[in-house]
């Protein structure tokens, strides 16, 4: 070989070696992308139901579906197909494939057009991480970065980053996201034909979009399958003929409001996540969403445009269905608002917790007679005169009927006796955190829902009632998967006792009593279901909010109907608006339960037969008796004194003496002074208070109203618990019957300032034993003793 030839060959060799060497040197000066060092990855988030079905897929910040994977997540078929499709010498080259470059260059020179590319998997990853212009200098920079990546990461890591980051379809990054988007299965579950189809898509994400260019993708799949090495030929042949079975393009549209609550709202778990396993049952969720939509369609003529519903498993506190509005995309009805989390006035749905507190503190029993009369109460806004929904007053009403029929005056009277501070404290213990103002702001109106609460919190409080007074925090997420793949099961928070078990059992029994509810709601309505349900309705001021909430032993359902703009509905009550929706949702929620069990009760409760009118022990003259439940030691001991036998002159209806001819004995009703006017106006069979002039002297009368002077509250030997945190706001309400305008109440020998009605007063007794009586028109009542502990 001549010297000239050796020089020429040396120069040619240097010319051929210089670019790779220069590229290798340049790679040392290229920074490794931070995403590969700090683990940064913009993942989309998957929200699953309790059975693993996809509820929602939340796109990443770049509006892409994306999911990070490891090689174990995808399986060997996907790896083999990707390598065969894009880079057959991936495991041998350093990031740039010289043979592929020579091949591509020769084909381009021969054909005078670009026939094939030479980019390796690593170069494609580099291009994804740091996009560059498709120029010579851009390609050289891409190659240098590919060398840098290969020198810093293992082949396994490079492949995992490629499978996680490279675009497989428009707005779909990574093989896992593509597998879920097009085949509704994780990549490890793909068939060989499906894996080959996905492997062919990165070459042209739009060009090979399977929903737009199926034939083109099938041809590309055939090429990928033909390049496979080390795969059973029989499997390859089967994959060649395998049909491309794609899922529907439409993403699931379930639970849009839940999505917000568990990703960035009050039900969201702490820390980042790629996947959430919720407690929602997708089948029930879909059915409840349809029921909510049909309800607003039915009520639209009554100007109701929105509704919400939530279903809870009482045993665990897990949410099974969560519907925030009929249509999250309905801008006219403000459907993007979440009725489960919105603050609304609950109306009468808070009354059960006022009564439970009264039972618990021994202020009354379910048989105690409460006044449903025109009474005035003091509030921050001035005098407050509550009325019932039907506009009537029902006189003396047992607590059972007063609660079941949702009478307003008895509930307010009880709240006044308990004290707004004590009622508010109990409601906050039950989870009503939105009642965040001072008790003086709410006053006794708390019993009627004068405050704003969330439907979710209302459901939680009724779950506690169904659990016998134990509160368990509600939750919507049972497990999550952190970025990087670690799955974490979330611990269930322990329950805490808030209410007395026996008192809660009595309230639950009252709310499930269809007969006790009949006074206000009639019989055989939407609130009567084929199994025991403790249920309560609520309607806010001006018919702006409609609520029905209730529980079986297993499930609690809370529903709301109204308008998100706060406008009033027209002629819609809790039983006509939210009631039918409650019934339908409860039937759906219990469909999978073979037989809903009995409601929570307690063996410690005592049962007595009482007079349906007076609440005292039933006597021989009582025409109607009923069984009642009592906390231990609170059952009545005296027989009914309302029903009395009176000899009456049938000619004038007045009391007849022993010598009165033709006199008859009748069972009539004797009322205390406070109910006398109501009884006469209501046409009750009241015992006469005057003797018939046709009868001789000595006639027996049914009782003079003047003789009815007596303390009715507190009851004899009542016990009150002192709360030092209330200070001067702690008070005991004293009421008397038979009193007139000059009445004076005495406590421990000292007169008290008169209250809003004759014979009433508010006392502030210190701990210890106390004696109270009332004086009126020269008469004095019997002394009643009570204790403050």
Short mmCIF file of C-alpha atoms in Angstrom, two decimals, residues 277-581:
data_model
loop_
_atom_site.label_atom_id
_atom_site.label_comp_id
_atom_site.label_asym_id
_atom_site.label_seq_id
_atom_site.Cartn_x
_atom_site.Cartn_y
_atom_site.Cartn_z
CA UNK A 277 -59.90 3.13 45.41
CA UNK A 278 -63.16 4.66 46.60
CA UNK A 279 -65.96 3.09 48.62
CA UNK A 280 -68.53 4.00 45.95
CA UNK A 281 -70.61 1.25 44.34
CA UNK A 282 -70.70 2.17 40.63
CA UNK A 283 -73.98 0.33 39.99
CA UNK A 284 -75.74 2.07 42.88
CA UNK A 285 -74.13 5.39 41.94
CA UNK A 286 -75.48 5.12 38.40
CA UNK A 287 -78.98 4.33 39.68
CA UNK A 288 -79.01 7.15 42.23
CA UNK A 289 -77.81 9.63 39.59
CA UNK A 290 -80.74 8.62 37.41
CA UNK A 291 -83.17 8.99 40.33
CA UNK A 292 -81.88 12.47 41.16
CA UNK A 293 -82.24 13.55 37.53
CA UNK A 294 -85.79 12.19 37.25
CA UNK A 295 -86.77 13.92 40.51
CA UNK A 296 -85.78 17.37 39.28
CA UNK A 297 -87.50 16.69 35.95
CA UNK A 298 -90.70 15.88 37.89
CA UNK A 299 -90.42 18.93 40.16
CA UNK A 300 -89.37 21.49 37.57
CA UNK A 301 -92.96 22.82 37.27
CA UNK A 302 -92.75 23.51 41.03
CA UNK A 303 -89.57 25.53 40.44
CA UNK A 304 -87.17 22.94 41.83
CA UNK A 305 -84.10 22.58 39.62
CA UNK A 306 -81.56 20.82 41.83
CA UNK A 307 -81.24 17.77 44.05
CA UNK A 308 -78.51 15.78 45.79
CA UNK A 309 -78.26 12.41 47.51
CA UNK A 310 -75.79 10.39 49.55
CA UNK A 311 -75.89 6.73 50.68
CA UNK A 312 -73.81 5.44 53.61
CA UNK A 313 -73.01 1.97 54.94
CA UNK A 314 -73.76 2.29 58.66
CA UNK A 315 -71.35 -0.45 59.74
CA UNK A 316 -68.29 1.26 58.26
CA UNK A 317 -69.28 4.86 57.52
CA UNK A 318 -68.33 4.27 53.88
CA UNK A 319 -70.08 6.28 51.18
CA UNK A 320 -71.78 4.00 48.66
CA UNK A 321 -73.28 6.71 46.43
CA UNK A 322 -72.62 10.45 46.16
CA UNK A 323 -74.62 12.66 43.81
CA UNK A 324 -74.04 16.41 44.09
CA UNK A 325 -76.47 17.59 41.40
CA UNK A 326 -78.60 16.23 38.55
CA UNK A 327 -76.15 17.43 35.88
CA UNK A 328 -72.75 18.94 36.64
CA UNK A 329 -72.69 20.54 33.16
CA UNK A 330 -76.07 22.30 33.49
CA UNK A 331 -74.98 25.92 33.79
CA UNK A 332 -78.52 27.28 33.91
CA UNK A 333 -79.28 25.27 37.05
CA UNK A 334 -75.78 25.90 38.48
CA UNK A 335 -75.16 22.15 38.31
CA UNK A 336 -71.44 22.46 39.01
CA UNK A 337 -72.38 23.15 42.65
CA UNK A 338 -72.23 20.19 45.01
CA UNK A 339 -75.46 19.76 47.00
CA UNK A 340 -73.79 17.19 49.28
CA UNK A 341 -71.28 19.76 50.54
CA UNK A 342 -73.28 22.98 50.12
CA UNK A 343 -74.44 24.71 53.30
CA UNK A 344 -78.23 24.71 53.49
CA UNK A 345 -80.81 25.12 56.24
CA UNK A 346 -81.89 21.63 57.37
CA UNK A 347 -85.34 22.53 58.68
CA UNK A 348 -86.79 20.00 61.11
CA UNK A 349 -84.18 17.33 60.40
CA UNK A 350 -82.21 18.47 63.49
CA UNK A 351 -85.13 17.88 65.87
CA UNK A 352 -84.26 14.22 66.63
CA UNK A 353 -80.97 15.32 68.21
CA UNK A 354 -82.72 17.88 70.41
CA UNK A 355 -85.13 15.20 71.66
CA UNK A 356 -82.32 12.67 72.16
CA UNK A 357 -80.48 15.18 74.33
CA UNK A 358 -83.68 15.80 76.30
CA UNK A 359 -84.18 12.05 76.84
CA UNK A 360 -80.53 11.59 77.76
CA UNK A 361 -80.62 14.37 80.35
CA UNK A 362 -83.93 13.07 81.76
CA UNK A 363 -85.77 16.29 80.92
CA UNK A 364 -88.58 14.27 79.40
CA UNK A 365 -89.62 10.84 78.17
CA UNK A 366 -91.28 9.81 74.94
CA UNK A 367 -94.58 9.85 76.88
CA UNK A 368 -94.15 13.33 78.33
CA UNK A 369 -96.92 15.69 77.25
CA UNK A 370 -95.58 18.82 75.57
CA UNK A 371 -97.50 21.99 74.72
CA UNK A 372 -98.36 22.64 71.09
CA UNK A 373 -99.94 26.00 71.81
CA UNK A 374 -99.49 29.62 70.69
CA UNK A 375 -96.36 30.33 72.77
CA UNK A 376 -93.83 33.14 72.46
CA UNK A 377 -90.07 32.65 72.81
CA UNK A 378 -87.28 35.17 73.03
CA UNK A 379 -84.57 35.24 70.37
CA UNK A 380 -81.86 37.67 69.33
CA UNK A 381 -84.20 39.03 66.67
CA UNK A 382 -87.00 39.61 69.19
CA UNK A 383 -90.12 37.64 70.00
CA UNK A 384 -90.42 34.32 68.21
CA UNK A 385 -93.79 32.58 67.74
CA UNK A 386 -93.37 29.23 65.94
CA UNK A 387 -96.23 27.54 64.11
CA UNK A 388 -96.62 24.08 62.65
CA UNK A 389 -96.60 23.28 58.94
CA UNK A 390 -100.40 22.81 58.90
CA UNK A 391 -100.98 26.14 60.67
CA UNK A 392 -102.79 24.46 63.58
CA UNK A 393 -102.06 23.91 67.27
CA UNK A 394 -102.63 20.42 68.60
CA UNK A 395 -102.71 21.11 72.35
CA UNK A 396 -101.13 18.51 74.66
CA UNK A 397 -99.02 16.14 72.57
CA UNK A 398 -96.84 13.28 73.72
CA UNK A 399 -93.17 13.73 72.82
CA UNK A 400 -93.35 10.68 70.55
CA UNK A 401 -96.03 12.23 68.37
CA UNK A 402 -94.49 15.70 68.58
CA UNK A 403 -91.20 14.42 67.15
CA UNK A 404 -92.63 11.94 64.63
CA UNK A 405 -95.10 14.53 63.31
CA UNK A 406 -92.44 17.27 63.40
CA UNK A 407 -94.40 19.76 65.52
CA UNK A 408 -92.50 23.00 65.96
CA UNK A 409 -93.67 24.50 69.26
CA UNK A 410 -92.80 21.44 71.41
CA UNK A 411 -89.33 21.23 69.82
CA UNK A 412 -88.62 24.90 70.50
CA UNK A 413 -89.93 24.61 74.07
CA UNK A 414 -87.59 21.66 74.66
CA UNK A 415 -84.64 23.53 73.13
CA UNK A 416 -85.36 26.44 75.47
CA UNK A 417 -85.45 24.09 78.45
CA UNK A 418 -82.17 22.45 77.45
CA UNK A 419 -80.53 25.73 76.50
CA UNK A 420 -79.20 26.68 73.03
CA UNK A 421 -75.59 26.32 74.22
CA UNK A 422 -76.11 22.72 75.22
CA UNK A 423 -77.98 21.91 72.00
CA UNK A 424 -75.26 23.52 69.87
CA UNK A 425 -72.52 21.63 71.70
CA UNK A 426 -74.25 18.33 71.00
CA UNK A 427 -74.72 19.15 67.30
CA UNK A 428 -71.03 19.99 66.99
CA UNK A 429 -70.14 16.70 68.70
CA UNK A 430 -72.15 14.99 65.97
CA UNK A 431 -70.04 16.63 63.26
CA UNK A 432 -71.97 19.78 62.34
CA UNK A 433 -68.83 21.90 62.07
CA UNK A 434 -70.54 24.49 59.87
CA UNK A 435 -72.55 25.65 62.88
CA UNK A 436 -69.59 27.86 63.73
CA UNK A 437 -71.25 30.89 65.30
CA UNK A 438 -72.12 31.55 68.93
CA UNK A 439 -75.22 29.89 70.38
CA UNK A 440 -76.80 33.30 70.89
CA UNK A 441 -76.80 33.75 67.11
CA UNK A 442 -78.95 30.63 66.63
CA UNK A 443 -81.02 30.66 69.81
CA UNK A 444 -83.87 28.18 70.26
CA UNK A 445 -84.37 28.29 66.48
CA UNK A 446 -81.66 25.61 66.26
CA UNK A 447 -84.43 23.09 66.88
CA UNK A 448 -86.06 24.21 63.62
CA UNK A 449 -82.86 24.22 61.57
CA UNK A 450 -81.92 27.88 62.04
CA UNK A 451 -78.35 27.37 60.86
CA UNK A 452 -76.61 26.02 57.78
CA UNK A 453 -75.31 22.45 57.60
CA UNK A 454 -74.04 20.10 54.91
CA UNK A 455 -76.03 17.12 53.67
CA UNK A 456 -72.92 14.99 54.23
CA UNK A 457 -72.80 15.96 57.91
CA UNK A 458 -76.52 15.35 58.29
CA UNK A 459 -76.04 11.84 56.91
CA UNK A 460 -73.19 11.28 59.34
CA UNK A 461 -75.33 12.32 62.32
CA UNK A 462 -78.10 9.91 61.31
CA UNK A 463 -75.49 7.16 60.90
CA UNK A 464 -74.56 7.79 64.54
CA UNK A 465 -78.23 7.53 65.50
CA UNK A 466 -78.55 4.24 63.62
CA UNK A 467 -75.43 2.94 65.39
CA UNK A 468 -76.96 3.57 68.80
CA UNK A 469 -75.18 6.87 69.43
CA UNK A 470 -71.73 5.98 68.09
CA UNK A 471 -70.30 8.44 65.59
CA UNK A 472 -68.00 7.10 62.88
CA UNK A 473 -66.31 9.54 60.46
CA UNK A 474 -67.60 9.13 56.93
CA UNK A 475 -65.07 8.21 54.28
CA UNK A 476 -65.02 7.80 50.52
CA UNK A 477 -61.50 6.43 49.94
CA UNK A 478 -60.37 3.00 51.16
CA UNK A 479 -56.94 2.77 49.49
CA UNK A 480 -54.63 4.68 47.18
CA UNK A 481 -51.60 4.15 45.01
CA UNK A 482 -48.74 6.61 45.42
CA UNK A 483 -46.65 7.79 42.46
CA UNK A 484 -44.15 5.00 42.01
CA UNK A 485 -46.62 2.20 42.61
CA UNK A 486 -46.89 1.76 46.39
CA UNK A 487 -50.46 0.80 47.37
CA UNK A 488 -51.62 2.03 50.77
CA UNK A 489 -54.78 0.89 52.54
CA UNK A 490 -56.28 3.66 54.66
CA UNK A 491 -57.15 2.71 58.22
CA UNK A 492 -60.75 3.06 59.32
CA UNK A 493 -61.05 5.67 62.06
CA UNK A 494 -62.49 4.27 65.30
CA UNK A 495 -66.04 5.21 66.37
CA UNK A 496 -66.67 7.56 69.29
CA UNK A 497 -69.72 7.58 71.53
CA UNK A 498 -71.64 10.84 71.36
CA UNK A 499 -75.20 9.93 72.37
CA UNK A 500 -76.60 7.72 75.10
CA UNK A 501 -77.34 4.30 73.58
CA UNK A 502 -80.78 3.93 75.17
CA UNK A 503 -81.84 7.50 74.34
CA UNK A 504 -80.72 7.04 70.73
CA UNK A 505 -82.71 3.80 70.54
CA UNK A 506 -85.88 5.59 71.69
CA UNK A 507 -85.43 8.33 69.06
CA UNK A 508 -84.86 5.72 66.36
CA UNK A 509 -88.02 3.91 67.47
CA UNK A 510 -90.00 7.16 67.34
CA UNK A 511 -88.77 8.04 63.85
CA UNK A 512 -89.83 4.62 62.57
CA UNK A 513 -93.32 4.84 64.11
CA UNK A 514 -95.73 5.25 61.18
CA UNK A 515 -98.72 5.66 63.53
CA UNK A 516 -97.05 8.47 65.49
CA UNK A 517 -96.28 10.22 62.20
CA UNK A 518 -99.88 10.02 60.99
CA UNK A 519 -100.95 13.29 62.66
CA UNK A 520 -98.88 15.29 60.16
CA UNK A 521 -98.20 12.90 57.29
CA UNK A 522 -101.16 10.52 57.23
CA UNK A 523 -100.70 6.81 56.61
CA UNK A 524 -99.41 4.74 53.69
CA UNK A 525 -97.36 7.58 52.21
CA UNK A 526 -93.88 7.64 50.69
CA UNK A 527 -92.20 7.42 54.10
CA UNK A 528 -93.68 4.00 54.82
CA UNK A 529 -91.42 1.37 53.31
CA UNK A 530 -91.67 -2.44 53.36
CA UNK A 531 -89.04 -2.61 56.13
CA UNK A 532 -88.26 -0.59 59.28
CA UNK A 533 -86.87 2.88 58.52
CA UNK A 534 -86.23 5.72 60.96
CA UNK A 535 -86.89 8.80 58.82
CA UNK A 536 -87.25 12.55 59.23
CA UNK A 537 -88.11 15.36 56.83
CA UNK A 538 -87.12 19.00 56.90
CA UNK A 539 -88.22 22.13 55.05
CA UNK A 540 -86.38 25.42 55.47
CA UNK A 541 -87.86 28.90 55.65
CA UNK A 542 -89.63 30.00 52.52
CA UNK A 543 -89.58 26.49 50.99
CA UNK A 544 -86.00 26.97 49.80
CA UNK A 545 -84.69 23.61 50.97
CA UNK A 546 -86.28 20.20 51.17
CA UNK A 547 -84.55 17.41 53.09
CA UNK A 548 -85.41 13.83 53.93
CA UNK A 549 -82.93 11.66 55.81
CA UNK A 550 -83.28 8.28 57.44
CA UNK A 551 -81.77 4.92 58.20
CA UNK A 552 -82.31 1.22 58.22
CA UNK A 553 -80.02 -0.86 60.38
CA UNK A 554 -77.63 -1.20 57.42
CA UNK A 555 -77.96 1.98 55.34
CA UNK A 556 -78.45 5.72 55.78
CA UNK A 557 -79.83 7.88 52.96
CA UNK A 558 -79.91 11.68 52.93
CA UNK A 559 -81.44 13.66 50.06
CA UNK A 560 -81.93 17.36 49.33
CA UNK A 561 -84.16 19.12 46.82
CA UNK A 562 -84.09 22.84 46.08
CA UNK A 563 -82.31 25.44 43.95
CA UNK A 564 -78.64 26.34 44.06
CA UNK A 565 -79.47 30.03 43.70
CA UNK A 566 -81.57 29.89 46.87
CA UNK A 567 -84.86 30.72 45.16
CA UNK A 568 -87.99 29.23 46.76
CA UNK A 569 -89.85 26.25 45.40
CA UNK A 570 -93.58 26.35 44.85
CA UNK A 571 -95.69 24.10 47.06
CA UNK A 572 -92.96 21.52 47.69
CA UNK A 573 -92.56 20.04 51.17
CA UNK A 574 -90.20 17.46 52.60
CA UNK A 575 -92.72 14.70 52.06
CA UNK A 576 -93.70 15.73 48.52
CA UNK A 577 -90.31 16.87 47.23
CA UNK A 578 -87.44 15.04 48.89
CA UNK A 579 -89.65 12.26 50.29
CA UNK A 580 -90.26 10.34 47.03
CA UNK A 581 -86.57 10.63 46.14
#
